[in-house]
Coordinates of C-alpha atoms in Angstrom, one line a residue:
M16 CA -0.4 31.9 -10.3
N17 CA 0.0 31.6 -14.1
T18 CA 3.7 30.9 -15.2
L19 CA 5.7 32.0 -18.4
I20 CA 8.7 29.5 -19.0
K21 CA 10.8 31.1 -21.3
S22 CA 13.3 29.8 -23.9
A23 CA 13.0 25.9 -22.8
A24 CA 14.5 23.1 -24.9
I25 CA 11.1 21.2 -25.7
L26 CA 12.2 17.5 -25.0
G27 CA 16.0 18.6 -25.9
G28 CA 15.0 20.0 -29.1
E29 CA 14.0 23.5 -30.4
K30 CA 13.6 26.3 -27.8
A31 CA 10.1 27.7 -27.1
D32 CA 8.1 29.5 -24.4
I33 CA 5.6 27.4 -22.4
A34 CA 2.5 29.2 -21.0
L35 CA 1.0 27.4 -17.8
V36 CA -2.7 28.8 -17.1
D37 CA -5.0 27.6 -14.7
G38 CA -3.4 24.3 -14.5
V39 CA -3.2 23.6 -18.2
I40 CA -0.4 24.2 -20.7
A41 CA -2.2 27.0 -22.4
A42 CA 0.2 27.6 -25.3
I43 CA 3.8 26.8 -26.5
G44 CA 5.5 29.1 -28.8
A45 CA 5.4 32.6 -30.1
D46 CA 1.7 33.2 -28.5
A47 CA 2.8 31.8 -25.0
A48 CA 3.6 35.4 -23.3
E49 CA 0.1 36.4 -24.4
A50 CA -1.5 33.5 -23.1
A51 CA 0.1 33.6 -19.7
G52 CA -0.7 37.4 -19.2
A53 CA 1.2 40.4 -17.9
G54 CA 1.1 39.3 -14.4
A55 CA 2.4 35.9 -14.9
R56 CA 5.8 34.7 -13.2
V57 CA 8.6 34.3 -15.5
V58 CA 10.8 31.3 -15.3
E59 CA 14.0 31.9 -17.5
A60 CA 14.8 28.3 -18.9
D61 CA 17.6 29.0 -21.5
G62 CA 19.9 26.0 -21.3
L63 CA 17.2 23.9 -19.6
V64 CA 15.4 20.7 -20.8
A65 CA 11.6 20.9 -20.6
L66 CA 9.9 17.4 -20.0
P67 CA 6.6 16.4 -19.0
G68 CA 6.3 15.7 -15.5
L69 CA 7.6 12.2 -14.6
V70 CA 5.8 9.3 -13.4
D71 CA 7.1 6.4 -11.3
L72 CA 5.1 3.1 -11.4
H73 CA 7.1 1.8 -8.6
T74 CA 7.6 3.7 -5.2
H75 CA 7.6 2.5 -1.8
L76 CA 6.3 5.3 0.4
R77 CA 6.2 3.1 3.7
E78 CA 3.2 4.8 5.0
P79 CA 0.9 3.3 6.8
G80 CA 3.1 1.6 9.2
R81 CA 7.1 2.2 8.6
E82 CA 7.0 6.0 8.9
D83 CA 10.5 5.3 10.6
A84 CA 11.7 4.8 7.1
E85 CA 9.5 7.3 5.1
T86 CA 6.2 9.0 4.8
V87 CA 4.0 10.1 2.1
E88 CA 4.9 13.5 2.8
T89 CA 8.8 13.0 2.9
G90 CA 8.6 10.5 -0.2
T91 CA 6.5 12.7 -2.3
R92 CA 8.8 15.9 -1.5
A93 CA 11.6 13.5 -2.7
A94 CA 9.7 12.6 -5.6
A95 CA 8.9 16.5 -6.6
L96 CA 12.8 17.5 -6.2
G97 CA 13.5 14.4 -8.5
G98 CA 11.2 15.8 -11.4
F99 CA 8.1 13.5 -10.6
T100 CA 4.6 14.7 -10.7
C101 CA 3.0 11.1 -10.0
V102 CA 4.1 8.3 -8.1
F103 CA 2.5 4.8 -7.8
A104 CA 2.5 3.6 -4.2
M105 CA 3.3 -0.1 -3.7
A106 CA 1.1 -2.3 -1.5
N107 CA 3.8 -3.6 1.0
T108 CA 2.7 -1.3 4.1
T109 CA 1.5 -2.1 7.5
P110 CA -1.4 -2.8 7.1
V111 CA -1.1 -4.2 3.5
Q112 CA -2.9 -2.1 0.9
D113 CA -5.2 -5.1 0.2
T114 CA -8.6 -3.2 0.8
A115 CA -10.5 -0.4 -0.5
G116 CA -10.2 1.4 3.2
V117 CA -6.4 1.3 3.0
V118 CA -5.9 2.3 -0.6
E119 CA -8.3 5.2 0.0
Q120 CA -6.2 6.3 2.8
V121 CA -3.0 6.5 0.9
A122 CA -4.5 8.4 -1.9
R123 CA -6.0 10.7 0.7
L124 CA -2.4 11.2 2.3
G125 CA -1.1 11.9 -1.2
Q126 CA -3.9 14.6 -1.7
E127 CA -3.0 16.2 1.5
A128 CA 0.8 16.4 1.1
G129 CA 0.2 17.9 -2.1
W130 CA 3.5 17.2 -3.9
V131 CA 2.7 15.2 -6.4
E132 CA -0.2 12.8 -7.5
V133 CA 0.0 9.6 -5.4
R134 CA -1.7 6.5 -7.3
P135 CA -2.0 3.6 -4.7
I136 CA -1.0 0.1 -6.0
G137 CA -3.3 -2.8 -4.5
A138 CA -2.0 -6.0 -3.2
V139 CA -2.8 -9.1 -5.4
S140 CA -3.2 -11.5 -2.4
K141 CA -4.4 -11.0 1.2
G142 CA -1.7 -9.7 3.3
L143 CA 0.7 -10.5 0.8
E144 CA 0.6 -14.0 1.7
G145 CA 0.1 -15.7 -1.7
K146 CA -2.8 -17.6 -0.2
A147 CA -6.2 -15.9 -1.5
L148 CA -6.9 -12.9 -3.7
A149 CA -7.1 -9.5 -2.0
E150 CA -10.1 -7.3 -2.7
L151 CA -9.2 -6.4 -6.3
G152 CA -12.6 -5.6 -7.4
A153 CA -13.3 -3.3 -4.4
M154 CA -9.9 -1.6 -4.7
A155 CA -10.6 -1.0 -8.5
A156 CA -14.1 0.4 -7.6
S157 CA -12.9 2.5 -4.8
K158 CA -12.3 6.3 -5.1
A159 CA -8.8 5.6 -5.5
R160 CA -9.5 3.8 -8.8
V161 CA -6.9 1.1 -8.5
R162 CA -5.5 -0.4 -11.7
V163 CA -2.2 -1.6 -10.8
F164 CA -1.9 -4.6 -8.6
S165 CA 1.4 -6.2 -7.2
D166 CA 2.7 -8.3 -4.2
D167 CA 6.1 -6.6 -4.9
G168 CA 8.5 -7.6 -2.1
K169 CA 7.2 -11.0 -2.7
C170 CA 6.3 -13.0 -5.8
V171 CA 2.9 -14.4 -6.5
H172 CA 4.5 -17.8 -6.9
D173 CA 1.5 -20.0 -7.0
P174 CA 0.5 -20.2 -10.7
V175 CA -3.1 -20.7 -10.0
L176 CA -3.5 -17.6 -8.0
M177 CA -1.5 -15.9 -10.5
R178 CA -3.8 -17.1 -13.2
R179 CA -6.9 -16.0 -11.2
A180 CA -5.5 -12.6 -10.6
L181 CA -4.8 -11.8 -14.4
E182 CA -8.3 -13.2 -15.1
Y183 CA -9.9 -10.9 -12.5
V184 CA -8.3 -7.6 -13.5
R185 CA -8.9 -8.0 -17.2
S186 CA -12.5 -7.2 -16.6
F187 CA -11.6 -3.5 -15.8
D188 CA -8.5 -3.4 -17.4
G189 CA -6.3 -3.8 -14.7
V190 CA -2.5 -5.1 -14.6
I191 CA -0.6 -7.5 -12.5
A192 CA 2.9 -6.1 -11.6
Q193 CA 4.9 -9.1 -10.9
H194 CA 8.1 -9.4 -8.7
S195 CA 9.6 -12.2 -10.5
Q196 CA 11.6 -14.4 -7.8
E197 CA 11.1 -18.1 -7.5
P198 CA 11.2 -18.3 -3.6
R199 CA 12.5 -21.9 -3.6
L200 CA 15.5 -20.9 -5.8
T201 CA 16.3 -17.8 -3.5
E202 CA 16.2 -19.1 0.0
G203 CA 18.8 -17.3 1.8
A204 CA 20.3 -15.7 -1.1
Q205 CA 22.1 -12.5 -0.6
M206 CA 23.7 -11.4 -4.3
N207 CA 23.7 -12.4 -7.9
E208 CA 24.9 -16.1 -8.0
S209 CA 28.2 -16.1 -10.0
P210 CA 32.0 -16.8 -9.5
L211 CA 32.0 -13.5 -7.4
S212 CA 29.4 -14.6 -4.9
A213 CA 31.3 -18.1 -4.3
Q214 CA 34.6 -16.0 -3.8
L215 CA 32.7 -13.5 -1.2
G216 CA 31.0 -16.3 0.6
L217 CA 27.8 -15.1 -0.2
A218 CA 24.7 -17.2 -1.0
G219 CA 24.0 -16.8 -4.6
W220 CA 20.7 -15.6 -6.3
P221 CA 20.5 -17.3 -9.7
A222 CA 19.1 -15.5 -12.7
V223 CA 16.8 -18.4 -13.6
A224 CA 15.0 -17.5 -10.3
E225 CA 13.7 -14.2 -12.2
E226 CA 13.5 -15.9 -15.6
A227 CA 11.6 -18.9 -14.8
I228 CA 8.9 -16.7 -13.2
I229 CA 8.7 -14.4 -16.2
A230 CA 8.6 -17.3 -18.6
R231 CA 5.7 -18.7 -16.9
D232 CA 3.8 -15.6 -16.3
I233 CA 4.0 -14.5 -20.0
Q234 CA 2.5 -17.9 -21.0
L235 CA -0.4 -17.3 -18.3
A236 CA -0.9 -13.8 -19.6
A237 CA -1.0 -15.1 -23.1
H238 CA -3.5 -18.0 -22.1
V239 CA -5.9 -15.6 -20.5
G240 CA -5.6 -12.4 -22.6
S241 CA -4.7 -10.3 -19.7
R242 CA -1.9 -7.5 -19.0
L243 CA 1.4 -8.5 -17.3
H244 CA 3.8 -6.0 -16.2
V245 CA 7.3 -7.2 -15.1
C246 CA 8.8 -5.2 -12.2
H247 CA 12.7 -4.5 -11.9
L248 CA 13.8 -6.7 -14.7
S249 CA 17.6 -7.3 -14.1
T250 CA 18.8 -10.2 -16.4
A251 CA 19.8 -10.6 -20.0
G252 CA 17.6 -13.8 -20.1
S253 CA 14.7 -11.7 -18.7
V254 CA 15.4 -9.0 -21.6
E255 CA 15.1 -11.9 -24.2
L256 CA 12.0 -13.5 -22.9
V257 CA 10.2 -10.0 -22.9
R258 CA 11.5 -9.6 -26.4
W259 CA 10.1 -12.9 -27.4
A260 CA 6.7 -12.3 -25.7
K261 CA 6.3 -8.8 -27.6
S262 CA 7.2 -10.3 -30.9
R263 CA 4.1 -12.7 -30.3
G264 CA 1.8 -9.9 -29.5
I265 CA 1.5 -11.0 -25.7
D266 CA 0.5 -7.8 -23.9
V267 CA 3.3 -7.6 -21.5
T268 CA 5.3 -4.3 -20.5
A269 CA 8.6 -4.4 -18.2
E270 CA 10.4 -1.8 -16.3
V271 CA 14.1 -1.4 -15.4
T272 CA 15.7 0.3 -12.2
P273 CA 18.1 3.1 -12.6
H274 CA 20.2 1.0 -10.0
H275 CA 20.2 -1.9 -12.6
L276 CA 21.1 0.4 -15.3
F277 CA 24.2 1.7 -13.3
L278 CA 25.4 -0.5 -10.8
T279 CA 27.0 -4.0 -11.1
E280 CA 27.4 -6.9 -8.6
E281 CA 31.0 -6.0 -8.0
K282 CA 29.8 -3.4 -5.3
A283 CA 29.0 -6.6 -3.2
A284 CA 32.7 -7.0 -2.6
T285 CA 32.5 -4.1 -0.3
Y286 CA 30.4 -5.8 2.1
D287 CA 28.2 -2.8 2.3
P288 CA 24.5 -3.3 2.7
L289 CA 23.8 0.0 0.7
Y290 CA 24.6 -2.3 -2.5
K291 CA 22.0 -5.2 -1.2
V292 CA 18.9 -5.1 -3.3
N293 CA 16.1 -7.4 -4.5
P294 CA 16.8 -8.5 -7.4
P295 CA 20.5 -8.1 -6.6
L296 CA 22.7 -6.4 -8.7
R297 CA 24.0 -8.4 -11.6
T298 CA 27.0 -8.8 -14.0
R299 CA 28.3 -6.2 -16.5
E300 CA 26.8 -8.4 -19.2
D301 CA 23.5 -8.1 -17.7
V302 CA 23.7 -4.3 -17.3
E303 CA 24.6 -4.0 -20.8
A304 CA 21.6 -6.2 -21.8
V305 CA 19.2 -4.1 -20.0
R306 CA 20.6 -1.0 -21.3
A307 CA 20.2 -2.3 -24.8
G308 CA 16.6 -3.4 -24.1
L309 CA 15.7 0.0 -22.8
A310 CA 17.0 1.9 -25.8
D311 CA 15.5 -0.6 -28.4
G312 CA 11.9 -0.6 -26.6
T313 CA 11.9 -4.0 -25.3
I314 CA 11.8 -2.6 -21.8
D315 CA 9.1 -0.1 -21.6
I316 CA 9.9 2.2 -18.6
V317 CA 12.3 3.2 -15.8
G318 CA 10.8 2.5 -12.4
T319 CA 12.8 3.7 -9.3
D320 CA 11.9 0.9 -7.0
H321 CA 12.5 3.7 -4.3
A322 CA 12.9 1.5 -1.1
P323 CA 13.8 3.7 1.9
H324 CA 15.0 1.8 5.1
P325 CA 16.1 3.6 8.3
L326 CA 19.6 3.6 9.2
E327 CA 19.7 0.7 11.4
D328 CA 18.6 -1.8 8.7
K329 CA 21.6 -0.6 6.7
D330 CA 24.4 0.3 9.3
C331 CA 25.1 -3.3 9.8
E332 CA 26.7 -6.6 8.4
W333 CA 25.7 -7.5 4.8
A334 CA 23.8 -10.7 5.7
A335 CA 21.7 -8.7 8.3
G336 CA 20.9 -5.6 5.9
A337 CA 17.7 -5.1 4.4
F338 CA 17.1 -5.3 0.8
G339 CA 16.5 -1.9 -1.1
M340 CA 17.8 1.5 -2.2
T341 CA 16.2 5.0 -2.5
G342 CA 16.0 6.5 -5.9
L343 CA 13.5 9.1 -6.5
E344 CA 16.0 12.1 -6.2
T345 CA 18.7 10.4 -8.6
A346 CA 16.7 8.6 -11.1
L347 CA 16.7 11.1 -14.0
S348 CA 20.5 11.8 -13.3
V349 CA 21.4 8.2 -13.7
V350 CA 19.3 7.7 -17.0
Q351 CA 21.1 11.0 -18.3
D352 CA 24.4 9.4 -17.3
V353 CA 23.9 6.0 -18.8
M354 CA 21.4 6.7 -21.6
V355 CA 21.3 10.0 -22.9
D356 CA 24.8 11.2 -22.7
T357 CA 26.0 8.0 -24.1
G358 CA 23.7 8.9 -27.2
R359 CA 21.7 5.7 -26.6
M360 CA 18.5 7.7 -26.0
T361 CA 17.3 11.2 -26.7
W362 CA 15.4 13.4 -24.2
A363 CA 12.1 12.6 -25.9
D364 CA 13.0 8.9 -25.3
V365 CA 13.3 9.9 -21.8
A366 CA 9.9 11.4 -21.9
R367 CA 8.6 8.2 -23.4
V368 CA 9.9 5.8 -20.4
M369 CA 9.6 8.2 -17.6
S370 CA 6.4 9.8 -18.0
T371 CA 4.0 8.8 -21.0
T372 CA 4.4 5.1 -20.8
P373 CA 4.0 4.7 -17.3
A374 CA 1.1 6.6 -17.0
K375 CA -0.4 4.5 -19.9
I376 CA 0.3 1.4 -18.3
G377 CA -1.2 2.6 -14.9
R378 CA -4.3 3.7 -17.0
I379 CA -4.2 7.3 -15.6
T380 CA -5.1 10.2 -17.9
S381 CA -4.3 13.0 -15.4
Q382 CA -0.6 12.4 -16.3
G383 CA 1.5 11.4 -19.2
Q384 CA 0.0 13.4 -21.8
G385 CA 3.1 15.1 -22.8
L386 CA 4.0 18.7 -23.5
V387 CA 1.0 19.5 -25.7
V388 CA -1.5 22.4 -25.5
G389 CA -4.3 21.5 -23.4
A390 CA -2.6 18.9 -21.3
P391 CA -2.4 19.3 -17.6
A392 CA 0.4 21.6 -16.6
H393 CA 2.8 19.0 -15.1
V394 CA 6.3 20.2 -16.4
T395 CA 9.9 19.4 -15.3
L396 CA 13.0 21.6 -16.4
V397 CA 16.2 20.0 -16.1
D398 CA 19.8 21.7 -16.6
P399 CA 21.8 18.8 -18.0
S400 CA 25.1 20.5 -17.9
V401 CA 25.2 20.5 -14.1
R402 CA 27.2 18.0 -12.5
R403 CA 26.7 17.1 -8.7
V404 CA 28.1 14.8 -6.3
V405 CA 25.2 12.7 -4.3
D406 CA 25.0 13.4 -0.4
P407 CA 22.2 11.4 1.0
A408 CA 22.2 13.7 4.0
T409 CA 20.6 16.4 2.0
Q410 CA 18.0 14.7 0.3
A411 CA 14.3 15.0 1.2
T412 CA 13.8 11.4 1.6
K413 CA 13.7 10.2 5.2
S414 CA 16.3 7.6 4.6
T415 CA 19.9 7.8 3.4
N416 CA 20.1 4.4 1.8
S417 CA 21.5 5.8 -1.5
P418 CA 23.6 3.8 -3.6
Y419 CA 25.0 6.8 -5.2
K420 CA 26.8 8.1 -2.2
G421 CA 29.7 10.0 -3.3
C422 CA 29.1 9.5 -7.0
E423 CA 29.3 12.5 -9.3
L424 CA 26.0 12.6 -11.6
P425 CA 24.9 14.8 -14.2
G426 CA 21.8 16.9 -14.5
Q427 CA 19.8 18.9 -11.7
V428 CA 15.9 19.3 -11.7
M429 CA 15.7 23.0 -11.7
A430 CA 11.9 23.3 -11.5
T431 CA 8.7 21.1 -11.2
F432 CA 5.4 22.2 -11.9
Y433 CA 2.3 20.0 -10.7
G434 CA -0.8 21.1 -12.1
G435 CA 0.6 24.5 -13.0
R436 CA 1.9 25.0 -9.4
A437 CA 5.8 25.2 -8.8
T438 CA 6.6 22.6 -6.3
V439 CA 10.3 23.0 -7.0
L440 CA 12.1 26.3 -8.2
N441 CA 15.8 26.7 -8.7
G442 CA 16.4 23.4 -7.5
E443 CA 14.7 23.9 -4.2
L444 CA 11.2 22.7 -2.7
Q445 CA 8.7 25.6 -2.5
V446 CA 7.6 24.8 0.9
E447 CA 5.2 27.5 1.0
A448 CA 3.8 27.0 -2.4

């Protein structure tokens, strides 16, 4: 069905009509109604902001192997409700996404679900063990066409293995997305290392454990001339390292999560494992630094690091709790709250950090082209005036470990169009679409 979106604020600017025809943005502006045709579905979008479909470079869908926490079906429903039209699925599944067969299985599950485009991320090492390279070339040449590789959840801590991985993916323009955590410095760590961790009696996770790996990997990427992506950057020192690398022309990109933009280590004082995450929530000074880094372009993108867990993994004492938080359905609201409504970023900036740049880093052309005539009809409509209280029990994700439970956040995705098909309308999933 063709769609005519009427009076949407394009990237938060001037209002215009948008025609979605045969899966493509056919027209924007005065000729949109004619392009859509007389029988088109009309979506009234006055008061709504039109964004290109969002792209998440860092999602954990858990399937295969941990369907008790999430499935591709439930995770991609959550993504659609969050305004996403593409997610990159991390490799720490069971079995690990370290062969062509497994990444093709994940891609196929995404196609069958149909809510968003699912792009598998391949493991860097076999079994995420950090001992030998996984089948990088085979995954790149597979039907899934993998271009992003990561052992996320674990760090590729062996510098020789990291160098070999960077050299290998260079041949097909791939990128290594590193989980920057020196394991020897974080053994038994539970939260950010600070006076607060000592006060709470929780083992500290020092900032240098992240920064030391980033510094090393920047030098390795420069040495071999390959692409490095820094996952979930969380400290002021990490921002400075990435800024230094970019000033020297090193091909490094970085992401920050919504929770590292919004929450601080003070949440650990609740001893509620909802706030236990890897890397840990940091200090107020770190939060301010990552906000500034995102605003000035040092940090390239926002990645949700959506990490669902079953109830028993979070409804327990802090030390036994799993690391991770959900985030697909709240990411855009958090970014609006801390970056847009504060004047640090515009909606056009949001489109850059949550759509066009993640697609570019992931080397996909089916997403991230922006709101331009001829681009695939991936469009998100958000009402920035709405305020809502987060209730994990009402979310589409299978897990309830949202750190924003009870928080009032701005913005509501009212519609998501994936290839011109409405996956969300009036804020609700179109299950029969």
